[in-house]
Coordinates of C-alpha atoms in Angstrom, one line a residue:
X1 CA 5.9 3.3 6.3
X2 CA 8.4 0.7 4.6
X3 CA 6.6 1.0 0.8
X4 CA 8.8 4.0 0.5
X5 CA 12.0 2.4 2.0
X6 CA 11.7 -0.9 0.0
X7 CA 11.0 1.1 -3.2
X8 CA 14.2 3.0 -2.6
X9 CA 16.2 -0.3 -2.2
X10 CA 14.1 -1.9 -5.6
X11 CA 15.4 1.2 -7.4
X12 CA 19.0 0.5 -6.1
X13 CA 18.7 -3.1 -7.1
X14 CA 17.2 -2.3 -10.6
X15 CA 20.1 -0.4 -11.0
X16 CA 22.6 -2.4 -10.0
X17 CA 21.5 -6.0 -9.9
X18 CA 18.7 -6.5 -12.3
X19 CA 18.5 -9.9 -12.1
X20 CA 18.1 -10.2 -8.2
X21 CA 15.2 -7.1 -9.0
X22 CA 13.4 -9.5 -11.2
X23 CA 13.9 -12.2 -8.6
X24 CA 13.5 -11.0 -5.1
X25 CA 12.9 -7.1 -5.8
X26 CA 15.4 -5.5 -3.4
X27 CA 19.1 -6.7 -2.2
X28 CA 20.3 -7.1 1.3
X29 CA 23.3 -5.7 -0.4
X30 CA 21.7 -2.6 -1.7
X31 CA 22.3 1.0 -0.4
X32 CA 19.2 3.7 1.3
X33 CA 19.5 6.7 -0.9
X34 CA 19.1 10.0 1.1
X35 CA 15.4 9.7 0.7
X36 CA 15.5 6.0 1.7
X37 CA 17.8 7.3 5.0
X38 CA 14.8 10.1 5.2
X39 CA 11.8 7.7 5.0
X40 CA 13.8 5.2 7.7
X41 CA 13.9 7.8 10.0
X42 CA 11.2 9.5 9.4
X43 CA 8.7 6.4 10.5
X44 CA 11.4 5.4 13.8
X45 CA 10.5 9.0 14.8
X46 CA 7.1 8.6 14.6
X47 CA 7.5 5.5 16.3
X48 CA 9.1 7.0 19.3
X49 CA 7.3 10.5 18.8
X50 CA 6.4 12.4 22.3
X51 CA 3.7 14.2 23.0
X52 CA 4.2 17.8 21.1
X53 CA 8.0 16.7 19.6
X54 CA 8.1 18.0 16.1
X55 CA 10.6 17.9 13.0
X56 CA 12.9 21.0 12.8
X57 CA 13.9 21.6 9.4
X58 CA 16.0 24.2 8.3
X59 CA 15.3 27.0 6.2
X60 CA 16.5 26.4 2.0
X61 CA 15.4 27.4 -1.5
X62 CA 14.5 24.4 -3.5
X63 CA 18.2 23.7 -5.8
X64 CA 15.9 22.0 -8.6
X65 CA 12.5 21.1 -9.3
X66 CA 12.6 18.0 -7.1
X67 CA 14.3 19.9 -4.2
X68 CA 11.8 19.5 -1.0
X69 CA 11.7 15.0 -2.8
X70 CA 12.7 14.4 1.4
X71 CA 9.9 16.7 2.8
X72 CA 7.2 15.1 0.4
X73 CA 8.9 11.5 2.0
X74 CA 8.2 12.6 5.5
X75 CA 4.7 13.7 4.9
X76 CA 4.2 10.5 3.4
X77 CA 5.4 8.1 6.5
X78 CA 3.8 10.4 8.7
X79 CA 0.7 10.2 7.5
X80 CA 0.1 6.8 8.3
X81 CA -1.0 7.5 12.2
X82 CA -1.4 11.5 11.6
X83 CA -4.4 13.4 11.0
X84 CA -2.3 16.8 10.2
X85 CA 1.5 15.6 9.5
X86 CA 2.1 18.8 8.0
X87 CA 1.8 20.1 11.6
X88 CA 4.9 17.9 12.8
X89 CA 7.3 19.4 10.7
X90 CA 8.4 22.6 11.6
X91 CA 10.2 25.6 9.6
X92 CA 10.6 28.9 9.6
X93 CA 9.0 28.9 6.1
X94 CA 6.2 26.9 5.0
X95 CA 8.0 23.6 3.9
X96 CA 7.5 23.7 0.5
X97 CA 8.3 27.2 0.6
X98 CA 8.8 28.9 -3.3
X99 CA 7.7 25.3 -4.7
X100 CA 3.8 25.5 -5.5
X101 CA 4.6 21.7 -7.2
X102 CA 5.4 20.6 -3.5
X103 CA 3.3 22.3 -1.9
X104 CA 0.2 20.5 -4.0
X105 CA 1.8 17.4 -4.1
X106 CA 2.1 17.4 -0.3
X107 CA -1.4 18.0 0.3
X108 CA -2.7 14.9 -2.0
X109 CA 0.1 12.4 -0.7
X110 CA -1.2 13.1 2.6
X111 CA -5.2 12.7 1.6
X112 CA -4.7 9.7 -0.4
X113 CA -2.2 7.8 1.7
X114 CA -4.8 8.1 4.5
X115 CA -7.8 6.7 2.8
X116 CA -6.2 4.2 1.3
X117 CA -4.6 2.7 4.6
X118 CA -8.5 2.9 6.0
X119 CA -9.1 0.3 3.8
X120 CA -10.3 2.5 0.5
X121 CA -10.4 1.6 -3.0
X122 CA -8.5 3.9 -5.7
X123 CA -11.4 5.0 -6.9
X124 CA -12.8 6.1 -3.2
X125 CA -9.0 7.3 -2.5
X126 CA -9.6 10.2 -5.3
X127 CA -12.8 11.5 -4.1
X128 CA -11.4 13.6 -1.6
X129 CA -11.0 17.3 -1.8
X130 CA -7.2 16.9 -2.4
X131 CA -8.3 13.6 -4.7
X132 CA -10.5 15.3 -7.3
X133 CA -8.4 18.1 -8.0
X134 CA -5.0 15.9 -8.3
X135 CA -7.2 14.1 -10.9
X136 CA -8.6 16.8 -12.7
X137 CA -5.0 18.0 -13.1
X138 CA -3.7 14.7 -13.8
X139 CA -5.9 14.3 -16.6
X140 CA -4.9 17.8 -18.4
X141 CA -1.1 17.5 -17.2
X142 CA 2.2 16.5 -19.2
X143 CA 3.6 13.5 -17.1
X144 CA 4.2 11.0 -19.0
X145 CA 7.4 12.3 -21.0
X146 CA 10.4 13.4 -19.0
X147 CA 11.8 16.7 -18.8
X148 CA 14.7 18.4 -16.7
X149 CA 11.4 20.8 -15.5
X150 CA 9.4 18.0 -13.7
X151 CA 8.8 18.9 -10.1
X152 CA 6.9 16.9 -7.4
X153 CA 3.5 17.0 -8.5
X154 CA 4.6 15.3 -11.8
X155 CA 6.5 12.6 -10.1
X156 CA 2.8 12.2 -8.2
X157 CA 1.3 11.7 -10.9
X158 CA 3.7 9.2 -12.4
X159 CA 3.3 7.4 -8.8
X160 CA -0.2 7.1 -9.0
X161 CA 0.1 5.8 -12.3
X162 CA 2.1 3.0 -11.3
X163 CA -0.1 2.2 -8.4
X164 CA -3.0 2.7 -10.0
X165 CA -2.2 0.3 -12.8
X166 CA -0.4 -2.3 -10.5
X167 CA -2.0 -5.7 -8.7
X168 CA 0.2 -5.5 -6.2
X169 CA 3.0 -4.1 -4.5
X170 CA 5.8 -5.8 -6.4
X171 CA 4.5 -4.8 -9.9
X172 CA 3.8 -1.3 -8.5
X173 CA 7.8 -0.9 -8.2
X174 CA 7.9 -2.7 -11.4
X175 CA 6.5 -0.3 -13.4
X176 CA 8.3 2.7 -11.4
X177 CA 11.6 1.1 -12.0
X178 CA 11.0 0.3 -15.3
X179 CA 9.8 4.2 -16.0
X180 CA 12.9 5.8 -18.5
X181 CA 14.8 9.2 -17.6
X182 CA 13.4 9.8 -14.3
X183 CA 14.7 10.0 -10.6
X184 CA 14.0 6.5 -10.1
X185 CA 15.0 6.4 -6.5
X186 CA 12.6 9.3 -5.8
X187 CA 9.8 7.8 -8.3
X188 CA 9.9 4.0 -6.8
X189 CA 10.1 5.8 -3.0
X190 CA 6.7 7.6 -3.7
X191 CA 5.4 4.4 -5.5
X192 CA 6.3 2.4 -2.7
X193 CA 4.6 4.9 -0.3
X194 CA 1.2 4.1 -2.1
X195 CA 1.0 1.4 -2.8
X196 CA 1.9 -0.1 0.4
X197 CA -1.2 1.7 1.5
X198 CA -3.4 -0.5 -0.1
X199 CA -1.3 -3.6 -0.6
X200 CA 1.1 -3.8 2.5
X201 CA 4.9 -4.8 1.8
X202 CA 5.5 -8.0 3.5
X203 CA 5.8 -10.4 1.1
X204 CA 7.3 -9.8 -2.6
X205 CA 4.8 -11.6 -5.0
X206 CA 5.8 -13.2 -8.5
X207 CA 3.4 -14.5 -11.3
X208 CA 4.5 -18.4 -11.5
X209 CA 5.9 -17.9 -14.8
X210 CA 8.6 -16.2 -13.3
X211 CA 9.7 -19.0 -11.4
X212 CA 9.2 -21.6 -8.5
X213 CA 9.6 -19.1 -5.7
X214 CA 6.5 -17.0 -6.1
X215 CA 6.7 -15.4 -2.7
X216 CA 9.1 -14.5 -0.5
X217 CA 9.9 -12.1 2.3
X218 CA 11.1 -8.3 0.9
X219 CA 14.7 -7.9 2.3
X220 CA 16.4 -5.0 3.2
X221 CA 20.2 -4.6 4.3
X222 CA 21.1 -6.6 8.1
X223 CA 22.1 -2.7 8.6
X224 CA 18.5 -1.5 8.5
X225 CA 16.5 -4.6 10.2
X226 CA 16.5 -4.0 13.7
X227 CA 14.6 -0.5 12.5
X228 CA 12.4 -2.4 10.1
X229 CA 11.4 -5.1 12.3
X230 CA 10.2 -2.4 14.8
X231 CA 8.1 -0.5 12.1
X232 CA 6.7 -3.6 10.4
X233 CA 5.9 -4.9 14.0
X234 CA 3.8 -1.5 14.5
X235 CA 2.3 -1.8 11.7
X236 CA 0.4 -5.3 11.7
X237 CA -0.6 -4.1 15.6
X238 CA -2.3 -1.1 14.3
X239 CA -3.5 -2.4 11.2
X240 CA -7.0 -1.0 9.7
X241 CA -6.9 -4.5 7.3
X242 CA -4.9 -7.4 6.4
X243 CA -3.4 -6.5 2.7
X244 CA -2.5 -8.4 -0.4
X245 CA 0.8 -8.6 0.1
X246 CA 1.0 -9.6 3.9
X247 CA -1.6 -13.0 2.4
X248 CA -0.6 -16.4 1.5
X249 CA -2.3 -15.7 -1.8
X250 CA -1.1 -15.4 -5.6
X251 CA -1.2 -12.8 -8.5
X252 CA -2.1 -14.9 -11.5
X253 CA -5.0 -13.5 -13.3
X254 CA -8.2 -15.0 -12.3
X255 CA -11.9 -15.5 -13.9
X256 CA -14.8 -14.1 -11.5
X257 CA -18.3 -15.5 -11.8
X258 CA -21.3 -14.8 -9.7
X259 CA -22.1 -17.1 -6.9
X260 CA -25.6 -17.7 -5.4
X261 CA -24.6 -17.5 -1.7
X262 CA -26.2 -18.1 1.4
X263 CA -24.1 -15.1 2.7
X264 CA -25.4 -12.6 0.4
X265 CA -27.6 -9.5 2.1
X266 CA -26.1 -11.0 5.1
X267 CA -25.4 -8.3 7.5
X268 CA -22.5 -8.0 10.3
X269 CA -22.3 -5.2 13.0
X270 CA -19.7 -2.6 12.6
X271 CA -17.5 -4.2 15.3
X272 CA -17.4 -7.5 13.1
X273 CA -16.6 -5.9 9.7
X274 CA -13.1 -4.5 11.2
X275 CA -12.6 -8.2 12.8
X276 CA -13.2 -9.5 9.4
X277 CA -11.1 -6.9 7.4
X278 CA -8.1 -6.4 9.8
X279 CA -7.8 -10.5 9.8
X280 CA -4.4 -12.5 10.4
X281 CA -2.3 -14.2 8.6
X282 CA -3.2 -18.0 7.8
X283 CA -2.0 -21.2 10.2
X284 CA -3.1 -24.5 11.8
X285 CA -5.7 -22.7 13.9
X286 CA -6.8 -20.3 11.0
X287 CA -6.6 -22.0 7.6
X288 CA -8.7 -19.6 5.6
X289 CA -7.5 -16.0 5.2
X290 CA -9.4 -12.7 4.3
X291 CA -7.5 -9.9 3.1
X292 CA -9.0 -6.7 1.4
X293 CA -8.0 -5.4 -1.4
X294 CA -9.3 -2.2 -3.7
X295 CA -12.6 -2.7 -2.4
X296 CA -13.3 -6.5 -2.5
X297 CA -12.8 -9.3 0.5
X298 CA -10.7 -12.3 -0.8
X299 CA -11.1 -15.8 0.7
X300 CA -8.3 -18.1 0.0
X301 CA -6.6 -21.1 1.6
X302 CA -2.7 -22.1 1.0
X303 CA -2.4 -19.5 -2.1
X304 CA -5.6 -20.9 -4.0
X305 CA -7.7 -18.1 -4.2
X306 CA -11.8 -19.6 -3.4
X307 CA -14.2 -16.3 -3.4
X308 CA -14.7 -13.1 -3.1
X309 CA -16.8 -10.3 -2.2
X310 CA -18.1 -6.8 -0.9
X311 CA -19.0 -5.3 1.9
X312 CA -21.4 -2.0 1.6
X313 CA -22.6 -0.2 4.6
X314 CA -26.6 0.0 5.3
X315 CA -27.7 1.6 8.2
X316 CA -25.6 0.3 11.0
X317 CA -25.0 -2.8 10.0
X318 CA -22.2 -4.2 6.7
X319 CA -23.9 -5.9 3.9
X320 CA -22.6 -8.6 2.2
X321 CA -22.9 -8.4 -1.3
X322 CA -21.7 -9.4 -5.0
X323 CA -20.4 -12.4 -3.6
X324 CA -18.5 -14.3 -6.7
X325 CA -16.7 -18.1 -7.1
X326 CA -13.2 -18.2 -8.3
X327 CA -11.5 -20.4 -11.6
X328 CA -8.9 -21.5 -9.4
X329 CA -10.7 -24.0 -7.2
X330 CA -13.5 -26.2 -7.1
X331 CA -14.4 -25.8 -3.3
X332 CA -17.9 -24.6 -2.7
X333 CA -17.3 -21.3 -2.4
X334 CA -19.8 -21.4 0.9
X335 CA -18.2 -23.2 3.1
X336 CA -14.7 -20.9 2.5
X337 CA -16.6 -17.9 3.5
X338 CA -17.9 -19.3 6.6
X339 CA -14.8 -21.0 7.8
X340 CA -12.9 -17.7 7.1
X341 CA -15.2 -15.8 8.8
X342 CA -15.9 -18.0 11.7
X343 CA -12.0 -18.5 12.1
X344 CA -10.5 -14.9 12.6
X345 CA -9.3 -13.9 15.8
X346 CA -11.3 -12.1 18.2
X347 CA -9.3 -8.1 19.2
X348 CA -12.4 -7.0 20.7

């Protein structure tokens, strides 16, 4: 629920500091947009949601394409712990009333936001109902160039695309910030939505050619904390999986090679693979992490990146499989798994 209130803030920054974007992504100086306010609120209502309690909205006609931007940003933060969000929002009118954009685009946000925060790949995320037609239309639909016509659905698109071709969460809002002639407040806010998903938000991550400080907390305005430290405590309680960006881990681009492991075909019960995918974060009583991400299980240990692998469902049980050795370290890639494995906390 903070991807889309961090990408609003990264688009303010972009916009106004571009050299602290580069450097730390988003400003304790920088200013929520109305959807930034909207996504804020949005997740500290969910947060403190009763039983039953619903969002009023009044009744309007769309004043431009990207009219209902707020309502698609709801639907999006409550989606996280939500079967039917559209059901929480109430209006006289369908919500995306006399805007057949929104009204697509708020069905697919929905869909895809909720596989991927079950731990989904991109690929699994668009094999949905809503998922296959958003990319059969994606594929015949003109996105890419701006034009004062584009509605919600095309910013979607654009979203995805950023996402899709990110490795994390921090080059995700790269490339939305970077996109030309666009709302970019409203194009980094659904960016951020997504890929936060998948990667989580904690930490903003930097290639090492950018500089010494390669990580570093995402901050957001002393205004704003006392919210955010409430959602983002929510959030790792009711995590599905640890994510990329919550891990002590790095960016650069890696080679993968197969590994002959003891641990492949080796087979955990169901209540073990969520252990082993929801994880922690690393420490002196847990020195190797595990964090999923786009359907593969990384081992690492003080930002070195050691192995990775998958896990593929047989039966009852979770298989391990294609397990692979990275170029970053010369530790046997064995003894990582096990120590990873063996060392996450027990929730049962």
């Amino acid at each position: 629920m903070l991807g889309a209130i961090a990408g609003d803030l990264a688009a303010w920054t972009y916009e106004n500091d571009r050299e602290c974007f580069y450097a730390s992504l988003t400003s304790k100086d920088a200013v929520l947009s109305n959807l930034g306010k909207t996504a804020l609120d949005t997740a500290l209502w969910s947060l403190d949601r009763r039983q039953n309690g619903c969002i009023e909205l009044e009744i309007q006609a769309p004043l431009n394409p990207t009219g209902y931007a707020d309502r698609l940003i709801m639907l999006a933060n409550l989606a996280w712990y939500n079967e039917n969000p559209q059901a929480l929002i109430k209006s006289a009118k369908e919500i995306f009333y006399d805007d057949k954009e929104g009204m697509y685009a708020g069905n697919i946000i929905v869909e895809l936001i909720r596989s991927l925060h079950i731990g989904n790949s991109k690929k699994e995320a668009l094999s949905g109902y809503f998922g296959k037609i958003f990319a059969q239309m994606k594929s015949g639909w003109q996105w890419k160039d701006s034009k004062p016509t584009d509605g919600l659905l095309t910013y979607l698109m654009r979203a995805w695309y950023c996402f899709e071709t990110a490795w994390d969460f921090t080059s995700a809002i790269h490339n939305a910030a970077r996109w030309p002639d666009v709302d970019r407040h409203l194009l980094c806010s659904l960016t951020g939505a997504l890929a936060e998903a998948m990667y989580g938000c904690e930490y903003r991550l930097l290639k090492e050619k950018y500089g010494s400080n390669w990580y570093n907390f995402i901050e957001y305005p002393d205004a704003i904390n006392e919210g955010v430290l409430r959602i983002k405590d929510y959030q790792y309680e009711n995590r599905n999986f640890f994510p990329k960006n919550s891990a002590l881990t790095n960016v650069e681009r890696h080679i993968w090679t197969h590994y002959d492991s003891s641990f492949e075909n080796r087979q955990f019960s169901p209540e073990d693979y969520r252990r082993h995918i929801r994880s922690s974060h690393t420490g002196w009583e847990y020195r190797y992490g595990i964090y999923l991400n786009d359907g593969w299980v990384y081992v690492y240990r003080s930002a070195v990146l050691l192995a990775r692998f998958r896990y593929v469902q047989e039966d009852r049980f979770y298989t391990i499989k294609d397990v692979q050795k990275s170029d970053q370290s010369q530790e046997v890639p064995d003894i990582a798994i096990g120590e990873a494995l063996k060392g996450v906390p027990d929730y049962r």
